[in-house]
Short mmCIF file of C-alpha atoms in Angstrom, two decimals:
data_model
loop_
_atom_site.label_atom_id
_atom_site.label_comp_id
_atom_site.label_asym_id
_atom_site.label_seq_id
_atom_site.Cartn_x
_atom_site.Cartn_y
_atom_site.Cartn_z
CA MET A 1 72.85 102.71 128.97
CA ALA A 2 73.98 100.26 126.30
CA VAL A 3 77.51 100.56 124.96
CA PRO A 4 77.32 101.48 121.25
CA SER A 5 78.46 98.76 118.89
CA LEU A 6 80.50 98.98 115.72
CA GLN A 7 77.28 98.40 113.75
CA ASP A 8 75.65 101.30 115.61
CA GLY A 9 78.51 103.53 114.52
CA ILE A 10 78.28 102.42 110.90
CA ASP A 11 74.52 102.95 110.86
CA LYS A 12 74.84 106.44 112.34
CA ALA A 13 77.64 107.44 109.93
CA GLY A 14 75.78 105.98 106.94
CA SER A 15 78.59 103.66 105.85
CA PRO A 16 81.89 102.18 107.04
CA ILE A 17 83.76 104.88 105.12
CA GLY A 18 81.61 107.56 106.71
CA LEU A 19 82.67 106.20 110.09
CA LEU A 20 86.39 105.68 109.42
CA TRP A 21 87.46 108.42 107.01
CA GLN A 22 89.37 111.12 108.91
CA PRO A 23 91.59 113.42 106.83
CA ASN A 24 94.86 114.41 108.54
CA ALA A 25 94.40 111.76 111.23
CA GLU A 26 97.19 111.75 113.78
CA PRO A 27 99.34 108.63 113.33
CA TRP A 28 99.33 106.11 116.13
CA THR A 29 102.40 105.89 118.37
CA PRO A 30 102.86 103.73 121.49
CA GLU A 31 101.43 105.07 124.72
CA VAL A 32 103.24 105.68 128.03
CA VAL A 33 106.77 105.40 126.57
CA ASP A 34 108.53 108.74 126.00
CA ARG A 35 108.32 109.95 122.41
CA GLU A 36 112.11 110.34 122.24
CA TYR A 37 114.99 109.65 124.61
CA VAL A 38 118.05 110.91 122.72
CA GLY A 39 116.33 111.79 119.45
CA TRP A 40 114.63 109.60 116.86
CA ARG A 41 117.61 109.69 114.48
CA GLN A 42 120.05 108.37 117.08
CA GLU A 43 117.49 105.83 118.23
CA GLN A 44 117.05 104.47 114.70
CA ALA A 45 120.82 104.32 114.28
CA ALA A 46 121.18 102.27 117.47
CA TRP A 47 119.60 99.08 116.12
CA HIS A 48 121.57 99.44 112.89
CA GLU A 49 124.96 100.21 114.41
CA GLY A 50 124.98 99.42 118.12
CA VAL A 51 122.38 98.22 120.58
CA ALA A 52 118.88 99.44 121.40
CA LEU A 53 116.42 98.80 124.22
CA LEU A 54 112.70 99.01 123.44
CA ASN A 55 109.80 98.92 125.87
CA LEU A 56 106.80 97.08 124.39
CA SER A 57 105.01 96.64 127.71
CA HIS A 58 102.22 99.17 127.29
CA HIS A 59 100.78 99.27 123.78
CA MET A 60 99.95 95.63 123.05
CA TYR A 61 96.77 93.77 124.00
CA ASP A 62 97.27 90.30 125.49
CA MET A 63 94.72 87.51 125.46
CA TRP A 64 95.28 84.18 127.19
CA ILE A 65 93.33 81.36 125.50
CA GLU A 66 93.09 78.15 127.49
CA GLY A 67 90.92 75.06 127.56
CA PRO A 68 90.28 71.72 125.83
CA ASP A 69 89.09 73.50 122.65
CA ALA A 70 91.82 76.18 122.53
CA THR A 71 93.77 74.62 119.69
CA ARG A 72 90.58 73.71 117.87
CA VAL A 73 89.16 77.23 117.75
CA LEU A 74 92.49 78.82 116.82
CA ALA A 75 92.96 76.31 114.01
CA GLU A 76 89.39 76.66 112.74
CA TYR A 77 89.70 80.45 112.50
CA GLY A 78 93.36 80.75 111.56
CA ALA A 79 95.18 79.72 108.40
CA ASN A 80 98.37 78.62 110.21
CA ASN A 81 99.85 75.16 110.55
CA PHE A 82 98.88 73.80 113.97
CA GLU A 83 100.29 70.35 113.23
CA LYS A 84 103.76 71.87 113.54
CA PHE A 85 103.43 74.24 116.47
CA ALA A 86 105.71 73.40 119.35
CA ILE A 87 105.20 74.43 122.95
CA GLY A 88 107.46 77.45 123.39
CA GLN A 89 107.07 78.51 119.77
CA ALA A 90 105.41 81.68 118.49
CA LYS A 91 103.75 82.31 115.13
CA GLN A 92 102.25 85.22 113.28
CA TYR A 93 98.59 84.27 113.51
CA VAL A 94 96.61 84.73 110.27
CA PRO A 95 92.80 84.84 110.68
CA VAL A 96 90.74 85.59 107.56
CA THR A 97 87.11 86.18 106.68
CA ARG A 98 85.09 83.78 104.54
CA ASP A 99 86.18 85.94 101.55
CA GLY A 100 89.84 85.36 102.34
CA LYS A 101 90.55 88.89 103.59
CA ILE A 102 92.77 89.45 106.61
CA VAL A 103 91.11 90.30 109.91
CA THR A 104 94.51 91.37 111.20
CA ASP A 105 97.52 89.40 112.30
CA GLY A 106 98.86 88.87 115.82
CA ILE A 107 101.63 87.04 117.63
CA LEU A 108 100.43 83.68 118.94
CA ALA A 109 102.63 81.90 121.48
CA ARG A 110 101.95 78.33 122.55
CA HIS A 111 102.53 77.92 126.30
CA ALA A 112 101.10 74.41 126.75
CA GLU A 113 99.12 71.79 124.84
CA ASN A 114 95.94 73.85 125.09
CA LYS A 115 97.17 77.20 126.36
CA TYR A 116 98.12 80.14 124.15
CA LEU A 117 98.85 83.85 124.40
CA LEU A 118 97.65 86.01 121.50
CA SER A 119 99.22 89.49 121.49
CA GLY A 120 99.07 92.63 119.39
CA VAL A 121 96.26 94.57 117.75
CA PRO A 122 93.07 93.19 119.35
CA ALA A 123 91.06 92.64 116.16
CA SER A 124 92.32 89.06 115.87
CA GLN A 125 91.54 88.46 119.55
CA HIS A 126 87.98 89.73 119.09
CA TRP A 127 87.55 87.45 116.07
CA VAL A 128 88.64 84.31 117.92
CA GLN A 129 86.69 85.05 121.10
CA TYR A 130 83.45 85.85 119.29
CA HIS A 131 83.46 82.66 117.25
CA ALA A 132 84.45 80.53 120.22
CA GLU A 133 81.65 81.93 122.37
CA LYS A 134 79.08 81.69 119.58
CA ALA A 135 79.90 78.02 118.93
CA GLY A 136 80.10 77.13 122.60
CA TYR A 137 83.69 75.90 122.57
CA ASP A 138 85.18 74.76 125.86
CA VAL A 139 87.74 77.52 126.19
CA ASP A 140 88.38 80.43 128.54
CA PHE A 141 89.66 83.89 127.67
CA GLU A 142 91.52 86.35 129.86
CA THR A 143 92.47 89.74 128.47
CA ASP A 144 94.87 92.50 129.48
CA ALA A 145 94.24 95.63 127.42
CA SER A 146 96.93 98.11 126.49
CA SER A 147 97.79 100.73 129.09
CA ALA A 148 95.70 103.39 127.33
CA PHE A 149 92.58 101.22 127.53
CA ARG A 150 93.11 99.08 130.64
CA PRO A 151 89.98 99.40 132.82
CA GLY A 152 90.86 101.26 135.99
CA GLY A 153 94.39 101.96 134.81
CA GLY A 154 97.14 100.11 136.63
CA ASP A 155 100.16 98.20 135.45
CA PRO A 156 100.33 95.58 132.69
CA ARG A 157 100.45 91.92 133.63
CA LEU A 158 103.61 91.42 131.59
CA PHE A 159 106.72 93.38 130.76
CA ARG A 160 108.15 93.19 127.25
CA TYR A 161 111.62 94.49 126.48
CA GLN A 162 113.45 94.07 123.21
CA VAL A 163 117.24 94.19 123.00
CA GLN A 164 118.21 94.68 119.37
CA GLY A 165 121.17 95.53 117.15
CA PRO A 166 124.64 94.26 116.23
CA LEU A 167 125.77 94.45 119.88
CA ALA A 168 122.58 92.88 121.29
CA LEU A 169 124.09 89.49 122.00
CA GLU A 170 127.09 91.08 123.70
CA LEU A 171 124.78 93.07 125.98
CA ILE A 172 122.71 90.00 126.75
CA GLY A 173 125.86 88.07 127.62
CA LYS A 174 126.88 90.80 130.06
CA ALA A 175 123.43 90.95 131.68
CA PHE A 176 123.08 87.17 132.12
CA GLY A 177 126.72 86.34 132.76
CA GLY A 178 127.05 84.42 129.52
CA PRO A 179 125.23 83.62 126.26
CA LEU A 180 121.68 82.34 126.25
CA PRO A 181 120.95 78.79 125.10
CA GLU A 182 120.82 78.36 121.33
CA THR A 183 117.24 79.24 120.35
CA LYS A 184 115.45 79.00 117.01
CA PHE A 185 113.85 82.06 115.48
CA PHE A 186 110.46 82.79 117.08
CA HIS A 187 111.02 80.22 119.81
CA SER A 188 111.35 80.95 123.51
CA THR A 189 113.79 79.79 126.11
CA PRO A 190 113.35 80.18 129.88
CA VAL A 191 115.89 82.49 131.51
CA THR A 192 116.68 83.65 135.04
CA LEU A 193 118.18 86.95 136.12
CA ASP A 194 119.21 87.06 139.77
CA GLY A 195 116.49 84.59 140.68
CA ARG A 196 113.81 86.25 138.58
CA ALA A 197 112.35 83.87 135.99
CA PHE A 198 110.96 84.96 132.62
CA GLU A 199 111.23 84.08 128.90
CA ALA A 200 113.47 85.11 126.05
CA LEU A 201 111.85 85.05 122.61
CA ARG A 202 114.35 84.88 119.73
CA HIS A 203 113.14 87.78 117.68
CA GLY A 204 114.57 90.67 115.69
CA MET A 205 113.40 94.00 114.31
CA ALA A 206 114.42 95.44 110.95
CA GLY A 207 116.48 92.30 110.48
CA GLN A 208 118.79 92.86 113.44
CA ALA A 209 119.86 90.26 115.97
CA GLY A 210 118.07 90.28 119.28
CA TYR A 211 115.59 88.94 121.79
CA GLU A 212 112.28 89.96 123.27
CA PHE A 213 112.13 89.35 127.01
CA ILE A 214 108.69 88.68 128.49
CA GLY A 215 107.81 88.16 132.12
CA PRO A 216 105.70 89.13 135.14
CA TRP A 217 105.37 92.86 135.71
CA GLU A 218 106.71 92.54 139.25
CA HIS A 219 110.16 91.99 137.72
CA ALA A 220 109.89 94.78 135.14
CA ALA A 221 111.85 97.52 136.88
CA TYR A 222 114.66 95.19 137.95
CA VAL A 223 115.11 93.65 134.50
CA HIS A 224 114.99 97.06 132.80
CA GLU A 225 117.65 98.45 135.13
CA ALA A 226 119.84 95.38 134.59
CA PHE A 227 119.76 95.91 130.83
CA LEU A 228 120.56 99.61 131.21
CA LYS A 229 123.51 98.82 133.44
CA ALA A 230 124.88 96.07 131.20
CA GLY A 231 124.41 98.23 128.11
CA GLU A 232 126.03 101.40 129.40
CA PRO A 233 129.60 100.52 128.31
CA LEU A 234 128.23 99.47 124.91
CA GLY A 235 126.45 102.77 124.28
CA LEU A 236 122.95 101.34 124.78
CA VAL A 237 120.21 103.65 123.48
CA GLN A 238 116.62 103.54 124.69
CA VAL A 239 114.12 103.80 121.82
CA GLY A 240 111.12 106.10 122.15
CA ALA A 241 107.65 105.91 120.70
CA LEU A 242 108.50 107.76 117.46
CA ALA A 243 111.40 105.59 116.37
CA TYR A 244 109.63 102.45 117.58
CA THR A 245 106.99 102.80 114.88
CA THR A 246 109.50 102.72 112.02
CA PRO A 247 111.31 99.31 111.91
CA SER A 248 108.26 97.75 110.26
CA VAL A 249 108.89 99.92 107.19
CA GLU A 250 112.30 98.28 106.80
CA SER A 251 111.33 94.75 107.82
CA GLY A 252 108.27 94.56 105.56
CA TRP A 253 105.53 94.11 108.15
CA ILE A 254 102.40 96.15 107.43
CA PRO A 255 100.68 97.08 110.72
CA SER A 256 96.92 97.20 111.23
CA PRO A 257 95.47 96.45 107.80
CA VAL A 258 91.77 97.24 107.52
CA PRO A 259 89.84 94.21 108.86
CA GLY A 260 87.65 92.69 106.16
CA ILE A 261 84.55 92.72 108.37
CA TYR A 262 82.54 95.86 107.58
CA GLY A 263 80.25 94.94 104.72
CA ASP A 264 79.45 91.22 104.81
CA PRO A 265 75.77 90.78 105.87
CA GLU A 266 76.73 87.52 107.56
CA LEU A 267 78.97 89.50 109.93
CA ALA A 268 76.24 91.89 111.08
CA GLU A 269 75.92 89.99 114.35
CA TYR A 270 79.70 90.20 114.82
CA ARG A 271 79.68 93.94 114.23
CA ALA A 272 76.86 94.27 116.76
CA TRP A 273 79.01 92.35 119.26
CA LEU A 274 82.06 94.58 118.74
CA PRO A 275 82.20 97.85 120.71
CA LEU A 276 82.33 101.03 118.65
CA PHE A 277 85.17 102.43 120.74
CA GLY A 278 87.63 99.73 119.78
CA ILE A 279 90.25 99.19 117.12
CA GLU A 280 87.65 98.30 114.47
CA GLY A 281 85.68 101.52 114.97
CA LYS A 282 88.42 104.00 115.78
CA ARG A 283 91.47 103.20 113.63
CA PRO A 284 91.08 105.94 110.98
CA LEU A 285 91.52 105.93 107.23
CA ASN A 286 93.00 108.89 105.39
CA GLY A 287 95.26 109.87 102.50
CA SER A 288 95.06 110.86 98.86
CA TYR A 289 93.51 107.52 97.84
CA PHE A 290 89.78 107.55 98.56
CA SER A 291 87.04 105.08 97.77
CA GLU A 292 83.46 104.98 99.02
CA ASP A 293 83.64 101.16 99.06
CA ILE A 294 85.33 99.84 102.21
CA ALA A 295 86.13 96.59 100.39
CA ASP A 296 88.68 98.51 98.30
CA TYR A 297 90.78 98.78 101.46
CA TYR A 298 90.72 95.07 102.32
CA VAL A 299 93.86 93.02 101.76
CA SER A 300 94.61 89.33 101.48
CA PRO A 301 97.32 87.58 103.50
CA TYR A 302 99.09 86.90 100.21
CA GLU A 303 99.45 90.62 99.57
CA LEU A 304 100.88 91.09 103.05
CA GLY A 305 103.51 88.43 102.43
CA HIS A 306 101.87 85.81 104.67
CA GLY A 307 101.54 83.17 101.96
CA LYS A 308 104.17 80.92 103.57
CA LEU A 309 102.17 80.89 106.80
CA ILE A 310 99.03 79.48 105.16
CA HIS A 311 98.53 75.75 105.69
CA PHE A 312 95.85 74.03 103.61
CA GLY A 313 96.26 70.71 105.43
CA HIS A 314 93.31 71.53 107.69
CA ASP A 315 89.87 73.01 107.28
CA PHE A 316 89.54 76.61 108.43
CA HIS A 317 87.28 79.62 107.96
CA GLY A 318 88.12 81.25 104.61
CA ARG A 319 90.09 78.26 103.29
CA ASP A 320 88.20 77.98 99.99
CA ALA A 321 88.62 81.69 99.26
CA LEU A 322 92.37 81.52 99.94
CA LEU A 323 92.73 78.45 97.73
CA LYS A 324 90.97 80.30 94.92
CA ALA A 325 93.08 83.43 95.44
CA LYS A 326 96.37 81.53 95.58
CA ASP A 327 97.04 81.78 91.87
CA GLU A 328 94.95 84.84 91.03
CA PRO A 329 96.56 88.18 90.09
CA ARG A 330 97.10 90.36 93.11
CA ARG A 331 99.07 93.31 94.33
CA THR A 332 102.67 92.92 95.43
CA LYS A 333 104.18 94.30 98.60
CA VAL A 334 107.12 96.58 97.81
CA THR A 335 109.14 99.35 99.42
CA LEU A 336 109.01 102.80 97.87
CA VAL A 337 112.15 104.89 98.31
CA PHE A 338 111.13 108.55 98.17
CA ASP A 339 113.21 111.11 96.35
CA ALA A 340 114.90 113.03 99.19
CA ASP A 341 114.76 116.38 97.37
CA ASP A 342 111.03 115.96 96.75
CA VAL A 343 110.48 115.08 100.42
CA ARG A 344 112.20 118.28 101.48
CA ARG A 345 110.23 120.29 98.92
CA VAL A 346 106.78 118.79 99.51
CA VAL A 347 106.83 117.74 103.16
CA GLY A 348 109.40 120.12 104.60
CA GLY A 349 108.75 123.24 102.55
CA GLY A 350 112.31 123.11 101.25
CA GLU A 351 113.82 122.31 104.64
CA ASP A 352 114.51 119.11 106.56
CA PRO A 353 110.99 117.75 107.21
CA GLY A 354 112.03 116.12 110.47
CA PHE A 355 110.24 112.99 111.57
CA VAL A 356 107.69 111.76 109.03
CA LEU A 357 105.16 109.08 109.95
CA THR A 358 101.81 108.29 108.41
CA TYR A 359 99.58 105.28 107.87
CA ALA A 360 97.73 107.16 105.11
CA ARG A 361 96.66 105.37 101.94
CA HIS A 362 98.35 107.64 99.42
CA ARG A 363 97.86 107.10 95.71
CA VAL A 364 100.80 105.63 93.82
CA GLU A 365 100.74 106.49 90.12
CA THR A 366 102.56 106.07 86.84
CA SER A 367 101.64 107.38 83.41
CA ALA A 368 99.10 104.53 83.38
CA GLY A 369 97.27 106.09 86.34
CA LEU A 370 96.66 104.55 89.76
CA VAL A 371 98.85 101.48 90.35
CA GLY A 372 98.95 101.14 94.14
CA THR A 373 98.58 102.63 97.59
CA THR A 374 100.96 103.25 100.45
CA MET A 375 100.28 101.45 103.74
CA GLN A 376 102.85 102.95 106.11
CA THR A 377 105.34 105.73 105.42
CA ALA A 378 108.20 106.84 107.68
CA SER A 379 111.52 108.61 107.83
CA ILE A 380 114.44 106.16 107.97
CA ASP A 381 117.46 108.25 108.86
CA PRO A 382 120.10 105.55 108.20
CA VAL A 383 118.75 105.36 104.63
CA GLY A 384 118.64 109.14 104.30
CA THR A 385 115.07 109.51 103.12
CA VAL A 386 111.47 108.36 103.58
CA LEU A 387 110.36 104.78 102.84
CA ALA A 388 106.83 103.47 102.34
CA GLN A 389 105.49 99.94 102.58
CA THR A 390 103.20 99.79 99.57
CA LEU A 391 100.84 97.42 97.78
CA ILE A 392 101.25 97.84 94.03
CA ASP A 393 100.02 96.16 90.87
CA SER A 394 102.41 93.34 90.06
CA ALA A 395 103.13 94.80 86.60
CA HIS A 396 104.80 97.77 88.31
CA ALA A 397 106.54 95.89 91.13
CA GLU A 398 109.93 95.43 89.44
CA PRO A 399 112.73 97.03 91.50
CA GLY A 400 113.85 100.26 89.88
CA THR A 401 110.40 101.16 88.56
CA GLU A 402 109.75 104.88 88.90
CA VAL A 403 106.42 106.02 90.32
CA THR A 404 104.95 109.10 91.95
CA VAL A 405 103.19 109.35 95.31
CA VAL A 406 100.29 111.79 95.56
CA TRP A 407 100.86 113.61 98.86
CA GLY A 408 97.60 114.99 100.21
CA GLU A 409 94.39 114.37 102.11
CA HIS A 410 91.20 113.63 100.19
CA PRO A 411 88.29 115.26 102.07
CA GLY A 412 86.13 112.15 101.76
CA LEU A 413 82.43 111.77 101.06
CA GLY A 414 80.98 114.49 98.86
CA THR A 415 84.08 114.86 96.68
CA ASP A 416 84.70 112.76 93.57
CA PRO A 417 87.23 110.03 94.46
CA GLU A 418 88.97 110.71 91.13
CA ALA A 419 88.95 114.51 91.41
CA ASP A 420 92.25 116.26 90.71
CA LEU A 421 92.70 118.20 93.93
CA GLY A 422 96.05 119.69 92.97
CA PHE A 423 98.04 117.63 95.46
CA PRO A 424 101.84 117.67 95.04
CA ARG A 425 103.70 114.62 93.80
CA ILE A 426 106.75 112.93 95.27
CA ARG A 427 108.92 110.84 93.00
CA ALA A 428 109.74 107.38 94.31
CA THR A 429 111.51 104.22 93.19
CA VAL A 430 110.22 100.70 93.72
CA GLN A 431 112.48 98.42 95.73
CA VAL A 432 111.96 95.03 97.34
CA SER A 433 110.18 94.37 100.62
CA PRO A 434 111.64 93.74 103.15
CA PHE A 435 113.96 96.60 102.32
CA ASP A 436 116.54 95.58 104.92
CA ARG A 437 118.89 92.99 103.41
CA HIS A 438 119.32 91.05 106.67
CA ALA A 439 115.55 90.88 107.20
CA ARG A 440 115.11 89.76 103.61
CA THR A 441 117.77 87.05 103.48
CA GLU A 442 118.78 85.85 106.95
CA TYR A 443 116.04 86.90 109.39
CA ARG A 444 114.50 83.46 109.91
CA ARG A 445 117.54 81.24 109.44
CA GLY A 446 117.94 78.70 112.21
#
């Protein structure tokens, strides 16, 4: 029996929106890792005030890309600068459609001249592999799915642990018997712990100092225990799945934007190649903002803040569209700071609402009407309220601008997208993105 494709799912549902729209969809959280260890509030505080340990081993897809044409295919289908891409360096990979809309980003690490590891949401991996196979490029792909989707179950090939927070470097010094070699942001350095070799990627979350340690799964338990032991006198806190989802709201990264692949007739073959039961067919849409046109949910890399990553010194798929869009009006990425009293009233029924997390596209309005949509919304306990990464019309993006967020779930097809459904409003104030000062001003120095 043939595995249904994404196109099969769209055809059966009648439209991309018919397939993807799911009111009150449960928000994604990482699999396998405990939801909380000491409580999401304390876990959020740890990377602000102390030191936190995060386990990223289970929820990311990994794809190894190797062969004489590896660099060629990545450069032809990604907007990044491959002329300046050192071995041992990582970049946020930016693939776009011919219309200049993001497919989704991913973390691309260069391991050798023609060997890369692309990690994260698998939409970018699908995009690269499909085009490489279709064009007959001389390149091989090897994939390790996330633990929830790994065929036959079993362990990941790699462990990934982040050590983050103001005391991160002190913990790392204790674990390794001294400081690590000076390493540029988003570059790796080889490290050894009691004879076990792996890599340390200079990387932070929510603007905090830290590293991401990546290595063979056979060393996972030993390395994890070594960090726990070294961190105990420093008050190390393990971060669970709930708190893990929230640093992006402070650091300005918008996870899993809608891939711009659903309507273009030229991508019908691609949609027929993609399985229905993958990220492109099963990542739901919901919220108070509803449109019957899937293109209204597409975003450009400029809107996501990826403009500095785009390199026009080479030819790549979607280059002309990005050149055209470079100076066109577009939405601005901002942080909305929700009124805490309104959050308690609307979300918590007058009480503490507890942990709030949603990827819903909620309407953002002023007296002028619709001006933007939220992209990810979460409780940030150190801030004392809920924040939302939001795309908003540039005319309303000035910090301090007051807006309202429509908090509700549009039922979808069959109801007027502009119908007043009586949803409550939450007052919010526009602030900059990234919201975290360190992430905004010092994150990538060095």
